[in-house]
PDB file of C-alpha atoms in Angstrom:
ATOM      1  CA  MET A 346      84.417  71.772 105.554  1.00  0.00           C
ATOM      2  CA  ALA A 347      86.569  74.569 104.072  1.00  0.00           C
ATOM      3  CA  THR A 348      88.694  73.671 101.119  1.00  0.00           C
ATOM      4  CA  PHE A 349      91.705  75.516  99.916  1.00  0.00           C
ATOM      5  CA  SER A 350      92.817  76.261  96.379  1.00  0.00           C
ATOM      6  CA  GLU A 351      96.428  75.717  95.334  1.00  0.00           C
ATOM      7  CA  LYS A 352      96.864  79.626  95.236  1.00  0.00           C
ATOM      8  CA  GLU A 353      95.544  79.932  98.824  1.00  0.00           C
ATOM      9  CA  ILE A 354      97.923  77.221 100.082  1.00  0.00           C
ATOM     10  CA  ARG A 355     100.784  78.845  98.294  1.00  0.00           C
ATOM     11  CA  PHE A 356      99.937  82.202  99.855  1.00  0.00           C
ATOM     12  CA  LEU A 357      99.613  80.511 103.351  1.00  0.00           C
ATOM     13  CA  ALA A 358     103.003  79.093 102.959  1.00  0.00           C
ATOM     14  CA  ASP A 359     104.615  82.439 101.782  1.00  0.00           C
ATOM     15  CA  THR A 360     106.290  84.235 104.729  1.00  0.00           C
ATOM     16  CA  ASP A 361     108.061  86.701 102.532  1.00  0.00           C
ATOM     17  CA  PHE A 362     104.879  88.521 101.580  1.00  0.00           C
ATOM     18  CA  LEU A 363     103.816  89.256 105.182  1.00  0.00           C
ATOM     19  CA  LEU A 364     107.266  90.262 106.275  1.00  0.00           C
ATOM     20  CA  THR A 365     107.420  92.774 103.227  1.00  0.00           C
ATOM     21  CA  LYS A 366     103.959  94.048 104.213  1.00  0.00           C
ATOM     22  CA  GLN A 367     105.321  94.820 107.707  1.00  0.00           C
ATOM     23  CA  ASP A 368     108.258  96.758 106.064  1.00  0.00           C
ATOM     24  CA  ILE A 369     105.729  98.574 103.965  1.00  0.00           C
ATOM     25  CA  ASN A 370     103.598  99.428 107.028  1.00  0.00           C
ATOM     26  CA  GLN A 371     106.673 101.079 108.746  1.00  0.00           C
ATOM     27  CA  LYS A 372     107.598 103.023 105.683  1.00  0.00           C
ATOM     28  CA  VAL A 373     104.095 104.276 104.949  1.00  0.00           C
ATOM     29  CA  THR A 374     103.675 105.301 108.649  1.00  0.00           C
ATOM     30  CA  ALA A 375     106.902 107.134 108.490  1.00  0.00           C
ATOM     31  CA  LEU A 376     105.849 109.090 105.280  1.00  0.00           C
ATOM     32  CA  LEU A 377     102.607 109.923 106.979  1.00  0.00           C
ATOM     33  CA  GLY A 378     104.617 111.251 109.881  1.00  0.00           C
ATOM     34  CA  GLU A 379     106.707 113.383 107.585  1.00  0.00           C
ATOM     35  CA  ALA A 380     103.379 114.693 105.963  1.00  0.00           C
ATOM     36  CA  GLU A 381     102.061 115.456 109.388  1.00  0.00           C
ATOM     37  CA  GLN A 382     105.202 117.716 110.105  1.00  0.00           C
ATOM     38  CA  LYS A 383     104.737 119.607 106.780  1.00  0.00           C
ATOM     39  CA  LEU A 384     101.029 120.035 107.527  1.00  0.00           C
ATOM     40  CA  LYS A 385     101.906 121.317 111.004  1.00  0.00           C
ATOM     41  CA  GLY A 386     104.241 123.938 109.554  1.00  0.00           C
ATOM     42  CA  ILE A 387     101.446 125.238 107.245  1.00  0.00           C
ATOM     43  CA  ILE A 388      98.944 125.320 110.122  1.00  0.00           C
ATOM     44  CA  GLN A 389     101.356 127.279 112.400  1.00  0.00           C
ATOM     45  CA  SER A 390     102.233 129.860 109.818  1.00  0.00           C
ATOM     46  CA  SER A 391      98.686 130.265 108.417  1.00  0.00           C
ATOM     47  CA  ASP A 392      96.185 132.991 109.231  1.00  0.00           C
ATOM     48  CA  PHE A 393      93.399 130.590 108.035  1.00  0.00           C
ATOM     49  CA  PRO A 394      90.335 130.881 110.288  1.00  0.00           C
ATOM     50  CA  PHE A 395      90.263 127.273 111.398  1.00  0.00           C
ATOM     51  CA  PRO A 396      86.896 126.344 113.094  1.00  0.00           C
ATOM     52  CA  ASP A 397      86.609 126.248 116.862  1.00  0.00           C
ATOM     53  CA  GLN A 398      87.493 122.783 118.245  1.00  0.00           C
ATOM     54  CA  ALA A 399      89.494 121.721 115.155  1.00  0.00           C
ATOM     55  CA  PHE A 400      92.388 119.816 116.604  1.00  0.00           C
ATOM     56  CA  LEU A 401      95.496 121.543 115.341  1.00  0.00           C
ATOM     57  CA  LYS A 402      98.236 120.344 117.735  1.00  0.00           C
ATOM     58  CA  ALA A 403      98.986 117.006 116.142  1.00  0.00           C
ATOM     59  CA  GLY A 404      97.637 114.495 113.526  1.00  0.00           C
ATOM     60  CA  LYS A 405      96.313 111.111 114.197  1.00  0.00           C
ATOM     61  CA  ILE A 406      97.730 108.193 112.115  1.00  0.00           C
ATOM     62  CA  SER A 407      95.651 104.879 111.838  1.00  0.00           C
ATOM     63  CA  ARG A 408      95.329 101.994 109.786  1.00  0.00           C
ATOM     64  CA  GLY A 409      92.768  99.220 108.800  1.00  0.00           C
ATOM     65  CA  GLU A 410      92.610  96.090 106.784  1.00  0.00           C
ATOM     66  CA  GLN A 411      89.150  96.279 105.203  1.00  0.00           C
ATOM     67  CA  TYR A 412      88.316  99.289 102.934  1.00  0.00           C
ATOM     68  CA  GLN A 413      86.686  97.309 100.134  1.00  0.00           C
ATOM     69  CA  GLY A 414      88.613  94.407 101.393  1.00  0.00           C
ATOM     70  CA  LEU A 415      92.135  95.995 101.291  1.00  0.00           C
ATOM     71  CA  PRO A 416      94.406  97.506 103.773  1.00  0.00           C
ATOM     72  CA  TYR A 417      94.777 101.298 104.163  1.00  0.00           C
ATOM     73  CA  TRP A 418      96.498 104.016 106.230  1.00  0.00           C
ATOM     74  CA  ILE A 419      95.068 107.307 107.212  1.00  0.00           C
ATOM     75  CA  LEU A 420      96.415 110.674 108.646  1.00  0.00           C
ATOM     76  CA  ASP A 421      93.795 112.978 109.914  1.00  0.00           C
ATOM     77  CA  TYR A 422      95.229 116.516 110.439  1.00  0.00           C
ATOM     78  CA  PRO A 423      93.705 118.857 111.207  1.00  0.00           C
ATOM     79  CA  ARG A 424      90.588 117.124 112.472  1.00  0.00           C
ATOM     80  CA  LYS A 425      87.176 117.773 113.923  1.00  0.00           C
ATOM     81  CA  PHE A 426      84.504 115.190 114.085  1.00  0.00           C
ATOM     82  CA  SER A 427      81.345 115.958 116.127  1.00  0.00           C
ATOM     83  CA  LYS A 428      77.701 115.631 115.852  1.00  0.00           C
ATOM     84  CA  GLU A 429      77.290 119.218 114.854  1.00  0.00           C
ATOM     85  CA  ALA A 430      80.267 119.635 112.513  1.00  0.00           C
ATOM     86  CA  THR A 431      83.093 118.055 110.531  1.00  0.00           C
ATOM     87  CA  PHE A 432      86.322 119.806 109.366  1.00  0.00           C
ATOM     88  CA  SER A 433      89.094 117.287 108.481  1.00  0.00           C
ATOM     89  CA  PHE A 434      91.896 116.907 106.090  1.00  0.00           C
ATOM     90  CA  ARG A 435      92.659 113.282 105.526  1.00  0.00           C
ATOM     91  CA  THR A 436      95.596 111.754 103.689  1.00  0.00           C
ATOM     92  CA  MET A 437      94.957 108.112 102.803  1.00  0.00           C
ATOM     93  CA  VAL A 438      97.176 105.366 101.325  1.00  0.00           C
ATOM     94  CA  TRP A 439      94.917 102.544  99.844  1.00  0.00           C
ATOM     95  CA  TRP A 440      96.620  99.322  99.081  1.00  0.00           C
ATOM     96  CA  GLY A 441      96.481  98.574  95.290  1.00  0.00           C
ATOM     97  CA  HIS A 442      94.983 101.882  94.513  1.00  0.00           C
ATOM     98  CA  GLU A 443      96.340 105.328  95.174  1.00  0.00           C
ATOM     99  CA  ILE A 444      97.320 108.019  97.682  1.00  0.00           C
ATOM    100  CA  SER A 445      94.646 110.572  98.232  1.00  0.00           C
ATOM    101  CA  CYS A 446      93.931 113.734 100.195  1.00  0.00           C
ATOM    102  CA  PHE A 447      90.494 114.777 101.128  1.00  0.00           C
ATOM    103  CA  PHE A 448      88.963 117.820 102.766  1.00  0.00           C
ATOM    104  CA  HIS A 449      85.716 116.857 104.468  1.00  0.00           C
ATOM    105  CA  ILE A 450      83.522 119.674 105.760  1.00  0.00           C
ATOM    106  CA  GLY A 451      80.137 119.112 107.163  1.00  0.00           C
ATOM    107  CA  GLY A 452      77.381 120.431 109.509  1.00  0.00           C
ATOM    108  CA  THR A 453      77.769 123.948 110.912  1.00  0.00           C
ATOM    109  CA  ASP A 454      81.258 124.277 109.529  1.00  0.00           C
ATOM    110  CA  LEU A 455      79.925 123.605 106.091  1.00  0.00           C
ATOM    111  CA  GLU A 456      77.641 126.600 106.600  1.00  0.00           C
ATOM    112  CA  ASN A 457      80.546 128.774 107.348  1.00  0.00           C
ATOM    113  CA  PHE A 458      82.494 127.797 104.294  1.00  0.00           C
ATOM    114  CA  ARG A 459      79.570 127.261 101.731  1.00  0.00           C
ATOM    115  CA  ALA A 460      80.006 130.658  99.896  1.00  0.00           C
ATOM    116  CA  PHE A 461      83.685 130.036  99.477  1.00  0.00           C
ATOM    117  CA  ILE A 462      83.174 126.527  98.314  1.00  0.00           C
ATOM    118  CA  LEU A 463      80.719 127.529  95.503  1.00  0.00           C
ATOM    119  CA  LYS A 464      82.940 130.427  94.479  1.00  0.00           C
ATOM    120  CA  ASN A 465      86.208 128.417  94.326  1.00  0.00           C
ATOM    121  CA  PHE A 466      85.492 124.736  93.828  1.00  0.00           C
ATOM    122  CA  GLN A 467      86.929 124.818  90.247  1.00  0.00           C
ATOM    123  CA  LYS A 468      90.076 126.690  91.337  1.00  0.00           C
ATOM    124  CA  ASP A 469      92.265 123.530  91.090  1.00  0.00           C
ATOM    125  CA  PRO A 470      91.933 121.611  87.777  1.00  0.00           C
ATOM    126  CA  SER A 471      93.124 118.394  89.362  1.00  0.00           C
ATOM    127  CA  ALA A 472      90.584 118.427  92.175  1.00  0.00           C
ATOM    128  CA  TYR A 473      87.631 116.059  92.429  1.00  0.00           C
ATOM    129  CA  ILE A 474      84.331 116.677  94.277  1.00  0.00           C
ATOM    130  CA  SER A 475      82.174 114.126  96.158  1.00  0.00           C
ATOM    131  CA  VAL A 476      78.924 113.259  94.443  1.00  0.00           C
ATOM    132  CA  HIS A 477      78.129 110.415  96.777  1.00  0.00           C
ATOM    133  CA  SER A 478      75.445 110.392  99.511  1.00  0.00           C
ATOM    134  CA  SER A 479      77.925 109.071 102.206  1.00  0.00           C
ATOM    135  CA  PRO A 480      81.085 111.118 103.219  1.00  0.00           C
ATOM    136  CA  TRP A 481      82.770 107.821 104.261  1.00  0.00           C
ATOM    137  CA  GLU A 482      83.421 106.527 100.657  1.00  0.00           C
ATOM    138  CA  TYR A 483      86.907 107.062  99.355  1.00  0.00           C
ATOM    139  CA  HIS A 484      87.206 105.236  95.956  1.00  0.00           C
ATOM    140  CA  PHE A 485      87.578 107.189  92.767  1.00  0.00           C
ATOM    141  CA  GLY A 486      84.537 105.602  90.999  1.00  0.00           C
ATOM    142  CA  PRO A 487      82.248 108.014  88.991  1.00  0.00           C
ATOM    143  CA  ASP A 488      79.485 107.268  91.577  1.00  0.00           C
ATOM    144  CA  ASN A 489      81.781 108.864  94.282  1.00  0.00           C
ATOM    145  CA  TYR A 490      83.887 111.696  92.766  1.00  0.00           C
ATOM    146  CA  GLN A 491      83.712 113.728  89.684  1.00  0.00           C
ATOM    147  CA  ASN A 492      86.433 116.167  88.347  1.00  0.00           C
ATOM    148  CA  ALA A 493      85.557 119.683  89.532  1.00  0.00           C
ATOM    149  CA  PHE A 494      85.352 120.791  85.953  1.00  0.00           C
ATOM    150  CA  LYS A 495      82.638 118.211  85.044  1.00  0.00           C
ATOM    151  CA  ILE A 496      80.143 119.497  87.473  1.00  0.00           C
ATOM    152  CA  GLY A 497      78.591 122.912  87.921  1.00  0.00           C
ATOM    153  CA  PRO A 498      77.859 125.088  91.029  1.00  0.00           C
ATOM    154  CA  GLU A 499      74.193 124.028  91.102  1.00  0.00           C
ATOM    155  CA  GLU A 500      75.163 120.400  91.382  1.00  0.00           C
ATOM    156  CA  VAL A 501      77.606 121.125  94.218  1.00  0.00           C
ATOM    157  CA  LYS A 502      74.958 123.347  95.982  1.00  0.00           C
ATOM    158  CA  THR A 503      72.363 120.600  95.631  1.00  0.00           C
ATOM    159  CA  HIS A 504      74.694 117.931  96.959  1.00  0.00           C
ATOM    160  CA  MET A 505      75.517 120.101 100.031  1.00  0.00           C
ATOM    161  CA  ASP A 506      71.798 120.817 100.632  1.00  0.00           C
ATOM    162  CA  GLN A 507      70.862 117.232 100.292  1.00  0.00           C
ATOM    163  CA  PHE A 508      73.572 115.440 102.184  1.00  0.00           C
ATOM    164  CA  GLY A 509      75.027 118.071 104.513  1.00  0.00           C
ATOM    165  CA  PHE A 510      78.614 117.777 103.554  1.00  0.00           C
ATOM    166  CA  HIS A 511      81.250 118.665 100.945  1.00  0.00           C
ATOM    167  CA  LYS A 512      84.399 116.730 100.076  1.00  0.00           C
ATOM    168  CA  MET A 513      87.197 117.732  97.750  1.00  0.00           C
ATOM    169  CA  THR A 514      90.080 115.565  96.957  1.00  0.00           C
ATOM    170  CA  ASP A 515      93.005 114.904  94.815  1.00  0.00           C
ATOM    171  CA  ARG A 516      95.196 111.804  94.195  1.00  0.00           C
ATOM    172  CA  LEU A 517      98.761 110.527  93.571  1.00  0.00           C
ATOM    173  CA  PRO A 518      99.706 107.249  91.967  1.00  0.00           C
ATOM    174  CA  LEU A 519     101.182 104.692  94.326  1.00  0.00           C
ATOM    175  CA  GLU A 520     104.266 104.672  92.066  1.00  0.00           C
ATOM    176  CA  GLN A 521     104.970 108.178  93.442  1.00  0.00           C
ATOM    177  CA  ILE A 522     104.631 107.295  97.138  1.00  0.00           C
ATOM    178  CA  GLN A 523     108.023 108.929  98.026  1.00  0.00           C
ATOM    179  CA  ASP A 524     106.385 112.257  97.090  1.00  0.00           C
ATOM    180  CA  LEU A 525     103.437 111.643  99.648  1.00  0.00           C
ATOM    181  CA  PRO A 526     104.640 114.389 102.203  1.00  0.00           C
ATOM    182  CA  ASP A 527     104.944 117.084  99.655  1.00  0.00           C
ATOM    183  CA  PHE A 528     101.812 116.020  97.845  1.00  0.00           C
ATOM    184  CA  ALA A 529      99.829 116.238 101.198  1.00  0.00           C
ATOM    185  CA  ALA A 530     101.295 119.691 101.883  1.00  0.00           C
ATOM    186  CA  THR A 531     100.711 121.063  98.405  1.00  0.00           C
ATOM    187  CA  THR A 532      97.146 119.764  98.417  1.00  0.00           C
ATOM    188  CA  PHE A 533      96.386 121.039 101.895  1.00  0.00           C
ATOM    189  CA  ALA A 534      97.607 124.533 100.959  1.00  0.00           C
ATOM    190  CA  LYS A 535      95.602 124.618  97.758  1.00  0.00           C
ATOM    191  CA  MET A 536      92.445 123.411  99.431  1.00  0.00           C
ATOM    192  CA  LEU A 537      92.824 125.885 102.344  1.00  0.00           C
ATOM    193  CA  ASP A 538      93.068 128.615  99.760  1.00  0.00           C
ATOM    194  CA  SER A 539      89.821 127.461  98.123  1.00  0.00           C
ATOM    195  CA  LEU A 540      88.060 127.909 101.493  1.00  0.00           C
ATOM    196  CA  ARG A 541      88.474 131.642 101.684  1.00  0.00           C
TER     197      ARG A 541
END
């Protein structure tokens, strides 16, 4: 038989928290919608050679409850996920942690951008590079991301060769969530610039 702690009973009886969480959900979704519009403006005015089949018309906003046990919201725009290739810019708000933007490139699209990645991965001093074997980890632990200036081109090349993907990211503290749309747009523009 399940037993409840005093803390759990107190949380179960607290309606204010869940109503506030619903308000937060609406506001975060609205901010991601603003970010989508800013990204769309960059895409429409850019001469960047986006890969074939990258979906550029609109973003996709989704949310979940269980990334390492905590809720999250995601905007994927632009996006391309196929068996052969991945080319996606993802903006993520992770409850209790941070706001982050990730460029995830894999498969044949990775081969098309490999030379630019190796040449430019240290262009942005605030960027982090994935060192994990899985592209689906998003936390900022040292086993997942390293600052671009703490790793060298050989390590980046070995990672791409071994795992078939490259992810670069930057983050913003939750306390600055109002800046999310501008942060996403600025990060996207910087990361696009590093891919050519």
